[in-house]
Amino acid sequence: EAGVTQFPSHSVIEKGQTVTLRCDPISGHDNLYWYRRVMGKEIKFLLHFVKESKQDESGMPNNRFLAERTGGTYSTLKVQPAELEDSGVYFCASSQDRHQPQHFGDGTRLSIL
Amino acid sequence: GENVEQHPSTLSVQEGDSAVIKCTYSDSASNYFPWYKQELGKGPQLIIDIRSNVGEKKDQRIAVTLNKTAKHFSLHITETQPEDSAVYFCAARLSNFGNEKLTFGTGTRLTIIP
């Protein structure tokens, strides 16, 4: 069984540009989560999808971040325009249902110059 | 909201000795506590988890204990090996429906000295 897959593994962009991160969850997992780790701090929750619906987006930092999960399969996280403080590692996780463990991808390391 | 504290931030252990990492949580409504291991360049990998109706769980050299009254839980690794070197994260999750996010500790960098 393939794990959670994230693209790209690393992205370097300039401040003000736009970047889109993609996450493919484990097949059959309805729950998809985005997290990020900034500057070696703790991993922080961004949002949670159940199928194509946003269940909880309380962790989204501001309206420069837009997450979508059209069709309830893969998800994208767009940052527009990117700011310096957006640098960090963005992780995606998925679970079969709310009671099951969350399995993480290897993350996208985002560097804003 | 939930807050998780993790100690120590770094830990060096002689190969073959035991390692213990401790976490405390603030919200008594939390009922699920996973531990993740993150190796360089990889994502967090679930190594063991415990639910609030259980006090201890073991899986080979790894064990987790939970004290609900004191609101703390610990990871125990026995007979440590070089491949145990990694960053370990504890996390907590509330029991409320619609609030399935994990709240993480700040991580512990474990180094096994050969």
Coordinates of N, CA and C in Angstrom, one line a residue:
Chain A
E1 N 0.9 -1.2 0.0 CA 0.0 0.0 0.0 C 0.9 1.2 0.0
A2 N 0.6 2.2 -1.0 CA 1.4 3.4 -1.0 C 1.1 4.3 0.2
G3 N 2.1 5.0 0.7 CA 1.8 5.9 1.8 C 1.3 7.2 1.3
V4 N 1.3 8.2 2.2 CA 1.0 9.6 1.8 C 2.1 10.2 1.0
T5 N 1.8 10.7 -0.1 CA 2.8 11.3 -1.0 C 2.6 12.8 -1.2
Q6 N 3.7 13.5 -1.1 CA 3.7 15.0 -1.2 C 4.6 15.4 -2.3
F7 N 4.1 16.5 -3.0 CA 4.9 17.1 -4.1 C 4.9 18.6 -3.9
P8 N 5.9 19.3 -4.2 CA 7.3 18.8 -4.4 C 7.9 18.5 -3.1
S9 N 9.1 17.9 -3.0 CA 9.7 17.7 -1.8 C 10.4 18.9 -1.2
H10 N 10.7 19.8 -2.1 CA 11.4 21.1 -1.8 C 11.0 22.2 -2.8
S11 N 10.7 23.3 -2.3 CA 10.3 24.5 -3.1 C 11.0 25.7 -2.6
V12 N 11.7 26.4 -3.5 CA 12.3 27.7 -3.1 C 11.7 28.8 -4.0
I13 N 11.1 29.8 -3.4 CA 10.5 30.9 -4.2 C 10.8 32.2 -3.5
E14 N 10.5 33.3 -4.3 CA 10.8 34.6 -3.7 C 9.5 35.1 -3.0
K15 N 9.7 36.0 -2.1 CA 8.6 36.6 -1.4 C 7.7 37.3 -2.5
G16 N 6.4 37.1 -2.3 CA 5.4 37.6 -3.2 C 4.9 36.7 -4.3
Q17 N 5.7 35.6 -4.5 CA 5.3 34.6 -5.5 C 4.2 33.7 -4.9
T18 N 3.7 32.8 -5.8 CA 2.7 31.9 -5.4 C 3.3 30.5 -5.5
V19 N 2.9 29.6 -4.5 CA 3.4 28.2 -4.5 C 2.2 27.3 -4.2
T20 N 2.1 26.2 -4.9 CA 1.1 25.2 -4.6 C 1.7 23.9 -4.2
L21 N 1.3 23.4 -3.1 CA 1.8 22.1 -2.6 C 0.6 21.1 -2.8
R22 N 1.1 19.8 -3.1 CA 0.1 18.8 -3.3 C 0.3 17.6 -2.4
C23 N -0.8 17.0 -2.0 CA -0.8 15.8 -1.1 C -1.7 14.8 -1.7
D24 N -1.2 13.6 -1.9 CA -2.0 12.4 -2.2 C -2.1 11.5 -1.0
P25 N -3.3 11.4 -0.4 CA -3.4 10.5 0.8 C -3.4 9.1 0.5
I26 N -3.3 8.2 1.5 CA -3.4 6.8 1.3 C -4.8 6.5 0.7
S27 N -4.8 5.6 -0.3 CA -6.1 5.3 -1.0 C -7.1 4.8 0.0
G28 N -8.3 5.4 -0.1 CA -9.4 5.1 0.8 C -9.5 5.9 2.0
H29 N -8.5 6.7 2.3 CA -8.6 7.5 3.5 C -9.4 8.8 3.3
D30 N -10.5 8.9 4.0 CA -11.4 10.1 3.8 C -10.9 11.3 4.5
N31 N -10.1 11.1 5.6 CA -9.6 12.2 6.4 C -8.2 12.6 5.9
L32 N -8.1 13.9 5.7 CA -6.8 14.5 5.2 C -6.5 15.7 6.0
Y33 N -5.3 15.8 6.5 CA -4.8 16.9 7.4 C -3.6 17.6 6.8
W34 N -3.5 18.9 7.0 CA -2.3 19.6 6.8 C -1.7 20.1 8.1
Y35 N -0.4 20.0 8.2 CA 0.3 20.5 9.3 C 1.6 21.3 8.8
R36 N 2.2 22.1 9.6 CA 3.5 22.6 9.3 C 4.4 22.8 10.5
R37 N 5.7 22.7 10.2 CA 6.7 22.9 11.3 C 7.6 24.1 10.8
V38 N 7.5 25.1 11.6 CA 8.3 26.3 11.3 C 9.5 26.5 12.2
M39 N 10.6 26.7 11.7 CA 11.9 27.1 12.4 C 12.1 26.1 13.6
G40 N 12.0 24.8 13.4 CA 12.3 23.8 14.4 C 11.4 23.8 15.6
K41 N 10.3 24.4 15.4 CA 9.3 24.4 16.5 C 8.4 23.2 16.4
E42 N 7.3 23.2 17.2 CA 6.4 22.1 17.1 C 5.7 22.0 15.8
I43 N 5.2 20.8 15.5 CA 4.4 20.6 14.3 C 3.0 21.2 14.7
K44 N 2.5 22.1 13.8 CA 1.2 22.7 14.1 C 0.1 22.4 13.1
F45 N -1.0 22.2 13.6 CA -2.2 21.8 12.7 C -2.6 23.0 11.9
L46 N -3.0 22.8 10.6 CA -3.5 23.8 9.7 C -5.0 23.6 9.5
L47 N -5.3 22.4 8.8 CA -6.7 22.1 8.6 C -7.0 20.7 8.4
H48 N -8.2 20.3 8.4 CA -8.7 18.9 8.3 C -9.8 18.8 7.3
F49 N -9.7 17.9 6.3 CA -10.7 17.6 5.3 C -11.4 16.3 5.7
V50 N -12.7 16.2 5.6 CA -13.3 14.9 5.5 C -13.9 14.8 4.1
K51 N -13.4 13.9 3.3 CA -13.7 13.8 1.9 C -13.4 15.2 1.3
E52 N -14.3 15.9 0.7 CA -14.0 17.2 0.0 C -14.4 18.3 0.9
S53 N -14.9 18.1 2.1 CA -15.4 19.1 3.0 C -14.3 19.5 4.0
K54 N -14.2 20.8 4.3 CA -13.4 21.3 5.4 C -14.0 21.1 6.7
Q55 N -13.5 20.2 7.5 CA -14.0 19.9 8.8 C -13.6 20.9 9.9
D56 N -12.3 21.3 9.8 CA -11.7 22.2 10.8 C -10.6 22.9 10.1
E57 N -10.8 24.3 10.0 CA -9.7 25.0 9.4 C -9.2 26.1 10.4
S58 N -9.3 25.8 11.7 CA -8.9 26.7 12.7 C -7.4 27.0 12.8
G59 N -6.6 26.2 12.2 CA -5.2 26.5 12.2 C -4.6 27.2 11.0
M60 N -5.4 27.6 10.1 CA -4.9 28.3 8.9 C -4.5 29.7 9.4
P61 N -3.3 30.1 9.1 CA -2.8 31.4 9.6 C -3.4 32.6 9.1
N62 N -3.8 32.7 7.9 CA -4.4 33.9 7.3 C -5.0 33.6 5.9
N63 N -5.6 34.6 5.3 CA -6.3 34.3 4.0 C -5.3 34.2 2.8
R64 N -4.0 34.2 3.1 CA -3.1 33.9 2.0 C -2.9 32.4 1.7
F65 N -3.5 31.6 2.6 CA -3.5 30.2 2.5 C -4.8 29.7 2.0
L66 N -4.8 28.8 1.0 CA -6.0 28.3 0.4 C -5.8 26.8 0.2
A67 N -6.7 26.0 0.9 CA -6.6 24.5 0.7 C -7.8 24.1 0.0
E68 N -7.6 23.1 -0.9 CA -8.8 22.5 -1.6 C -8.6 21.0 -1.7
R69 N -9.7 20.3 -1.8 CA -9.7 18.9 -2.0 C -10.9 18.5 -2.9
T70 N -10.8 18.9 -4.1 CA -11.8 18.6 -5.1 C -12.0 17.1 -5.3
G71 N -13.2 16.6 -5.3 CA -13.4 15.2 -5.5 C -13.1 14.3 -4.3
G72 N -12.6 14.9 -3.3 CA -12.3 14.1 -2.1 C -11.0 13.2 -2.2
T73 N -10.2 13.5 -3.2 CA -9.0 12.6 -3.4 C -7.8 13.4 -2.9
Y74 N -7.0 13.9 -3.9 CA -5.8 14.6 -3.5 C -6.2 16.0 -3.0
S75 N -5.2 16.7 -2.3 CA -5.5 18.0 -1.8 C -4.3 18.9 -2.3
T76 N -4.6 20.2 -2.4 CA -3.6 21.2 -2.7 C -3.7 22.3 -1.6
L77 N -2.5 22.9 -1.3 CA -2.4 24.0 -0.4 C -1.6 25.1 -1.1
K78 N -2.3 26.2 -1.4 CA -1.7 27.3 -2.1 C -1.4 28.4 -1.2
V79 N -0.2 29.0 -1.4 CA 0.2 30.2 -0.6 C 0.4 31.3 -1.6
Q80 N -0.4 32.4 -1.4 CA -0.4 33.5 -2.3 C -0.8 34.8 -1.7
P81 N 0.0 35.8 -1.6 CA 1.5 35.7 -2.0 C 2.3 35.2 -0.8
A82 N 3.4 34.5 -1.1 CA 4.2 34.0 0.0 C 5.0 35.1 0.7
E83 N 5.1 34.9 2.0 CA 5.8 35.8 2.9 C 7.0 35.0 3.5
L84 N 8.0 35.8 4.1 CA 9.2 35.1 4.6 C 8.8 34.1 5.8
E85 N 7.8 34.5 6.6 CA 7.4 33.7 7.7 C 6.7 32.4 7.3
D86 N 6.4 32.2 6.0 CA 5.8 31.0 5.6 C 6.8 29.9 5.4
S87 N 8.0 30.2 5.5 CA 9.1 29.1 5.3 C 8.9 28.1 6.4
G88 N 9.1 26.8 6.0 CA 9.0 25.7 7.0 C 8.7 24.4 6.2
V89 N 8.4 23.4 6.9 CA 8.1 22.1 6.3 C 6.6 21.9 6.5
Y90 N 5.9 21.6 5.4 CA 4.5 21.4 5.4 C 4.2 19.9 5.2
F91 N 3.5 19.4 6.2 CA 3.2 17.9 6.2 C 1.8 17.7 5.9
C92 N 1.5 16.6 5.3 CA 0.1 16.1 5.0 C 0.0 14.8 5.7
A93 N -1.1 14.5 6.3 CA -1.4 13.2 6.9 C -2.8 12.8 6.5
S94 N -3.0 11.5 6.6 CA -4.4 11.0 6.3 C -4.7 9.8 7.3
S95 N -6.0 9.6 7.4 CA -6.5 8.5 8.3 C -7.8 8.0 7.7
Q96 N -8.0 6.7 7.9 CA -9.2 6.1 7.4 C -10.5 6.7 7.9
D97 N -10.5 6.9 9.2 CA -11.6 7.5 9.9 C -11.1 8.3 11.1
R98 N -12.0 8.9 11.8 CA -11.5 9.8 12.9 C -10.9 9.1 14.1
H99 N -11.2 7.8 14.2 CA -10.6 7.0 15.3 C -9.3 6.4 15.0
Q100 N -8.9 6.4 13.7 CA -7.7 5.7 13.3 C -6.5 6.7 13.3
P101 N -5.3 6.1 13.4 CA -4.1 6.9 13.5 C -3.9 7.7 12.2
Q102 N -3.2 8.8 12.3 CA -2.8 9.7 11.2 C -1.5 9.3 10.7
H103 N -1.4 9.1 9.4 CA -0.1 8.7 8.8 C 0.4 9.8 7.9
F104 N 1.7 10.2 8.1 CA 2.2 11.4 7.5 C 3.0 11.1 6.3
G105 N 3.0 12.1 5.4 CA 4.0 12.1 4.3 C 5.3 12.6 4.7
D106 N 6.2 12.7 3.7 CA 7.6 13.2 4.0 C 7.7 14.7 4.0
G107 N 6.6 15.4 3.7 CA 6.6 16.8 3.8 C 7.2 17.5 2.5
T108 N 6.8 18.8 2.5 CA 7.4 19.7 1.5 C 8.2 20.8 2.2
R109 N 9.4 20.9 2.0 CA 10.2 22.0 2.6 C 10.1 23.2 1.8
L110 N 9.5 24.3 2.3 CA 9.2 25.5 1.6 C 10.2 26.6 2.1
S111 N 10.9 27.2 1.2 CA 11.9 28.2 1.5 C 11.5 29.5 0.8
I112 N 11.2 30.6 1.5 CA 10.8 31.9 0.9 C 12.0 32.8 1.1
L113 N 12.5 33.3 -0.1 CA 13.7 34.2 -0.1 C 13.3 35.6 -0.2
Chain B
G1 N -7.3 26.0 24.2 CA -7.0 24.7 23.5 C -6.0 23.9 24.2
E2 N -5.7 22.7 23.6 CA -4.8 21.8 24.2 C -3.3 22.4 24.0
N3 N -2.5 22.0 25.0 CA -1.1 22.4 25.0 C -0.3 21.2 25.5
V4 N 0.7 20.8 24.7 CA 1.6 19.7 25.1 C 3.0 20.1 25.3
E5 N 3.6 19.8 26.4 CA 5.0 20.1 26.7 C 5.8 18.8 26.7
Q6 N 7.0 18.9 26.1 CA 7.8 17.7 25.9 C 9.2 17.9 26.5
H7 N 9.7 16.9 27.2 CA 11.1 17.0 27.8 C 11.8 15.7 27.7
P8 N 13.1 15.6 27.5 CA 14.0 16.8 27.3 C 13.9 17.1 25.8
S9 N 14.6 18.2 25.4 CA 14.6 18.6 24.0 C 15.7 17.8 23.3
T10 N 16.8 17.5 24.0 CA 17.8 16.6 23.5 C 18.2 15.5 24.5
L11 N 18.6 14.4 24.0 CA 18.9 13.2 24.9 C 19.9 12.4 24.3
S12 N 21.0 12.1 25.0 CA 22.1 11.3 24.5 C 22.2 10.1 25.4
V13 N 22.2 8.9 24.8 CA 22.1 7.6 25.5 C 23.1 6.7 25.0
Q14 N 23.8 6.0 25.9 CA 24.8 4.9 25.4 C 24.0 3.8 24.8
E15 N 24.5 3.3 23.7 CA 23.9 2.1 23.1 C 23.6 1.0 24.1
G16 N 22.4 0.5 24.1 CA 22.1 -0.6 25.0 C 21.4 -0.1 26.2
D17 N 21.5 1.2 26.6 CA 20.8 1.7 27.7 C 19.4 2.1 27.3
S18 N 18.6 2.5 28.3 CA 17.2 2.9 28.1 C 17.1 4.4 27.9
A19 N 16.1 4.8 27.2 CA 15.8 6.3 27.0 C 14.3 6.5 27.4
V20 N 14.1 7.6 28.0 CA 12.7 8.0 28.5 C 12.5 9.4 28.0
I21 N 11.3 9.6 27.4 CA 10.9 11.0 27.0 C 9.5 11.2 27.6
K22 N 9.4 12.4 28.2 CA 8.1 12.7 28.9 C 7.3 13.8 28.3
C23 N 6.0 13.7 28.4 CA 5.1 14.8 27.9 C 4.0 15.0 28.9
T24 N 3.6 16.2 28.9 CA 2.4 16.6 29.7 C 1.4 17.3 28.8
Y25 N 0.1 17.1 29.1 CA -0.9 17.8 28.3 C -1.8 18.6 29.3
S26 N -2.5 19.5 28.7 CA -3.3 20.4 29.6 C -4.8 20.1 29.6
D27 N -5.4 19.5 28.5 CA -6.8 19.4 28.4 C -7.2 17.9 28.8
S28 N -7.9 17.8 29.9 CA -8.3 16.5 30.4 C -9.3 15.8 29.4
A29 N -9.8 16.5 28.4 CA -10.6 15.9 27.4 C -9.8 15.1 26.3
S30 N -8.5 15.2 26.4 CA -7.7 14.5 25.4 C -7.8 13.0 25.7
N31 N -7.9 12.2 24.7 CA -8.1 10.7 25.0 C -7.2 9.8 24.1
Y32 N -6.4 10.4 23.3 CA -5.5 9.6 22.4 C -4.2 10.3 22.3
F33 N -3.1 9.4 22.4 CA -1.7 10.0 22.6 C -0.8 9.1 21.7
P34 N -0.5 9.6 20.5 CA 0.5 8.9 19.7 C 1.9 9.4 19.8
W35 N 2.9 8.6 19.5 CA 4.3 9.0 19.4 C 4.8 8.8 18.0
Y36 N 5.5 9.8 17.5 CA 6.0 9.7 16.2 C 7.6 9.8 16.2
K37 N 8.2 9.1 15.3 CA 9.6 9.2 15.1 C 9.9 9.8 13.8
Q38 N 10.8 10.8 13.7 CA 11.1 11.5 12.5 C 12.6 11.3 12.2
E39 N 12.9 10.7 11.1 CA 14.3 10.6 10.7 C 14.6 11.7 9.7
L40 N 15.9 11.9 9.5 CA 16.3 13.1 8.7 C 15.7 12.9 7.2
G41 N 15.0 14.0 6.8 CA 14.5 14.0 5.5 C 13.2 13.3 5.3
K42 N 12.7 12.7 6.4 CA 11.4 11.9 6.3 C 10.3 12.6 7.1
G43 N 9.1 12.1 6.9 CA 8.0 12.6 7.7 C 7.9 11.8 9.0
P44 N 7.1 12.3 9.9 CA 6.9 11.6 11.2 C 6.2 10.3 11.0
Q45 N 6.8 9.3 11.6 CA 6.3 7.9 11.5 C 5.7 7.4 12.8
L46 N 4.5 7.0 12.8 CA 3.9 6.5 14.0 C 4.6 5.3 14.6
I47 N 5.0 5.3 15.8 CA 5.7 4.1 16.4 C 4.9 3.4 17.4
I48 N 4.0 4.2 18.2 CA 3.2 3.6 19.2 C 2.1 4.6 19.6
D49 N 1.0 4.2 20.0 CA 0.0 5.1 20.5 C -0.8 4.5 21.7
I50 N -1.4 5.3 22.4 CA -2.2 4.8 23.6 C -3.5 5.6 23.7
R51 N -4.5 4.9 24.2 CA -5.8 5.6 24.4 C -6.0 5.7 25.9
S52 N -6.9 6.6 26.3 CA -7.0 7.0 27.7 C -7.6 5.9 28.6
N53 N -8.1 4.8 28.0 CA -8.7 3.8 28.8 C -7.6 2.7 29.1
V54 N -6.4 3.0 28.8 CA -5.3 2.1 29.0 C -4.1 2.8 29.7
G55 N -3.5 2.1 30.6 CA -2.4 2.8 31.4 C -1.0 2.6 30.8
E56 N -0.9 1.4 30.0 CA 0.5 1.1 29.5 C 0.3 0.3 28.3
K57 N 1.2 0.4 27.3 CA 1.2 -0.4 26.1 C 2.6 -0.6 25.7
K58 N 2.9 -1.9 25.2 CA 4.2 -2.2 24.8 C 4.3 -2.8 23.4
D59 N 5.4 -2.5 22.7 CA 5.6 -3.1 21.4 C 7.1 -3.4 21.3
Q60 N 7.5 -4.6 21.6 CA 8.9 -5.0 21.6 C 9.7 -4.1 22.5
R61 N 10.6 -3.3 22.0 CA 11.5 -2.5 22.9 C 10.9 -1.1 23.2
I62 N 9.7 -0.9 22.7 CA 9.1 0.4 23.0 C 7.8 0.3 23.9
A63 N 7.7 1.2 24.8 CA 6.5 1.2 25.7 C 6.1 2.6 25.9
V64 N 4.8 2.8 26.1 CA 4.2 4.1 26.5 C 3.4 3.9 27.8
T65 N 3.5 4.8 28.7 CA 2.7 4.8 29.9 C 1.9 6.1 29.9
L66 N 0.7 6.0 30.5 CA -0.2 7.2 30.6 C -0.7 7.3 32.0
N67 N -0.6 8.5 32.6 CA -1.1 8.8 33.9 C -2.2 9.9 33.7
K68 N -3.5 9.5 33.6 CA -4.5 10.5 33.3 C -4.7 11.5 34.4
T69 N -4.5 11.1 35.7 CA -4.7 12.0 36.8 C -3.7 13.1 36.7
A70 N -2.4 12.8 36.4 CA -1.4 13.8 36.4 C -1.3 14.4 35.0
K71 N -2.0 13.9 34.0 CA -2.0 14.4 32.7 C -0.6 14.3 32.1
H72 N 0.1 13.2 32.2 CA 1.3 13.1 31.5 C 1.5 11.6 31.0
F73 N 2.3 11.5 30.0 CA 2.6 10.2 29.3 C 4.0 10.2 28.9
S74 N 4.6 9.0 28.8 CA 6.0 8.9 28.6 C 6.3 7.8 27.6
L75 N 7.4 7.9 26.9 CA 7.9 6.9 25.9 C 9.1 6.3 26.5
H76 N 9.2 5.0 26.5 CA 10.3 4.3 27.0 C 10.9 3.4 25.9
I77 N 12.2 3.6 25.6 CA 12.9 2.7 24.7 C 13.9 1.9 25.4
T78 N 13.9 0.6 25.4 CA 14.9 -0.2 26.0 C 15.9 -0.7 25.0
E79 N 17.0 -1.1 25.6 CA 18.1 -1.7 24.7 C 18.3 -0.9 23.4
T80 N 18.6 0.4 23.6 CA 18.7 1.3 22.5 C 19.7 0.8 21.5
Q81 N 19.4 1.1 20.2 CA 20.3 0.8 19.1 C 20.6 2.1 18.3
P82 N 21.7 2.1 17.5 CA 22.0 3.3 16.7 C 20.8 3.8 15.8
E83 N 20.0 2.8 15.3 CA 18.9 3.2 14.4 C 17.8 3.9 15.2
D84 N 17.8 3.9 16.5 CA 16.8 4.6 17.3 C 17.1 6.1 17.3
S85 N 18.3 6.5 16.8 CA 18.6 8.0 16.7 C 17.7 8.7 15.8
A86 N 17.0 9.7 16.3 CA 15.9 10.4 15.5 C 15.3 11.5 16.4
V87 N 14.4 12.2 15.8 CA 13.6 13.2 16.6 C 12.3 12.5 16.9
Y88 N 11.9 12.5 18.2 CA 10.6 11.9 18.6 C 9.6 13.0 19.0
F89 N 8.4 12.8 18.6 CA 7.3 13.8 18.9 C 6.2 13.1 19.6
C90 N 5.7 13.7 20.7 CA 4.5 13.2 21.3 C 3.4 14.1 20.8
A91 N 2.2 13.6 21.0 CA 1.0 14.4 20.5 C -0.2 14.0 21.4
A92 N -1.2 14.8 21.3 CA -2.5 14.5 22.0 C -3.6 14.9 21.1
R93 N -4.7 14.2 21.3 CA -5.9 14.5 20.5 C -7.1 14.5 21.4
L94 N -8.0 15.6 21.2 CA -9.2 15.7 22.0 C -10.2 14.6 21.6
S95 N -11.2 14.4 22.4 CA -12.2 13.3 22.1 C -13.4 13.9 21.4
N96 N -13.5 15.2 21.3 CA -14.7 15.8 20.7 C -14.8 15.5 19.2
F97 N -16.0 15.2 18.8 CA -16.2 15.0 17.3 C -16.0 16.3 16.6
G98 N -15.3 16.2 15.5 CA -15.1 17.4 14.7 C -13.8 18.1 15.1
N99 N -13.1 17.6 16.1 CA -11.8 18.2 16.5 C -10.8 17.1 16.6
E100 N -10.4 16.6 15.4 CA -9.4 15.5 15.4 C -8.0 15.9 15.2
K101 N -7.7 17.1 15.3 CA -6.3 17.6 15.1 C -5.4 17.1 16.2
L102 N -4.2 16.8 15.8 CA -3.2 16.5 16.8 C -2.4 17.7 17.3
T103 N -2.2 17.8 18.6 CA -1.4 18.9 19.2 C -0.1 18.2 19.6
F104 N 1.0 18.7 19.0 CA 2.3 18.1 19.2 C 3.2 18.8 20.3
G105 N 4.1 18.0 20.8 CA 5.1 18.6 21.6 C 6.2 19.1 20.7
T106 N 7.2 19.7 21.3 CA 8.3 20.4 20.5 C 9.4 19.4 20.0
G107 N 9.3 18.2 20.4 CA 10.2 17.2 19.9 C 11.4 16.9 20.8
T108 N 12.0 15.7 20.7 CA 13.2 15.4 21.5 C 14.2 14.7 20.5
R109 N 15.3 15.3 20.4 CA 16.4 14.7 19.5 C 17.1 13.7 20.3
L110 N 16.9 12.4 20.0 CA 17.6 11.3 20.7 C 18.8 10.9 19.9
T111 N 20.0 10.8 20.5 CA 21.2 10.4 19.9 C 21.7 9.2 20.7
I112 N 21.9 8.1 20.0 CA 22.4 6.9 20.6 C 23.9 6.8 20.3
I113 N 24.7 6.7 21.4 CA 26.2 6.8 21.3 C 26.7 5.3 21.2
P114 N 27.3 5.0 20.1 CA 27.8 3.6 19.9 C 28.9 3.2 21.0

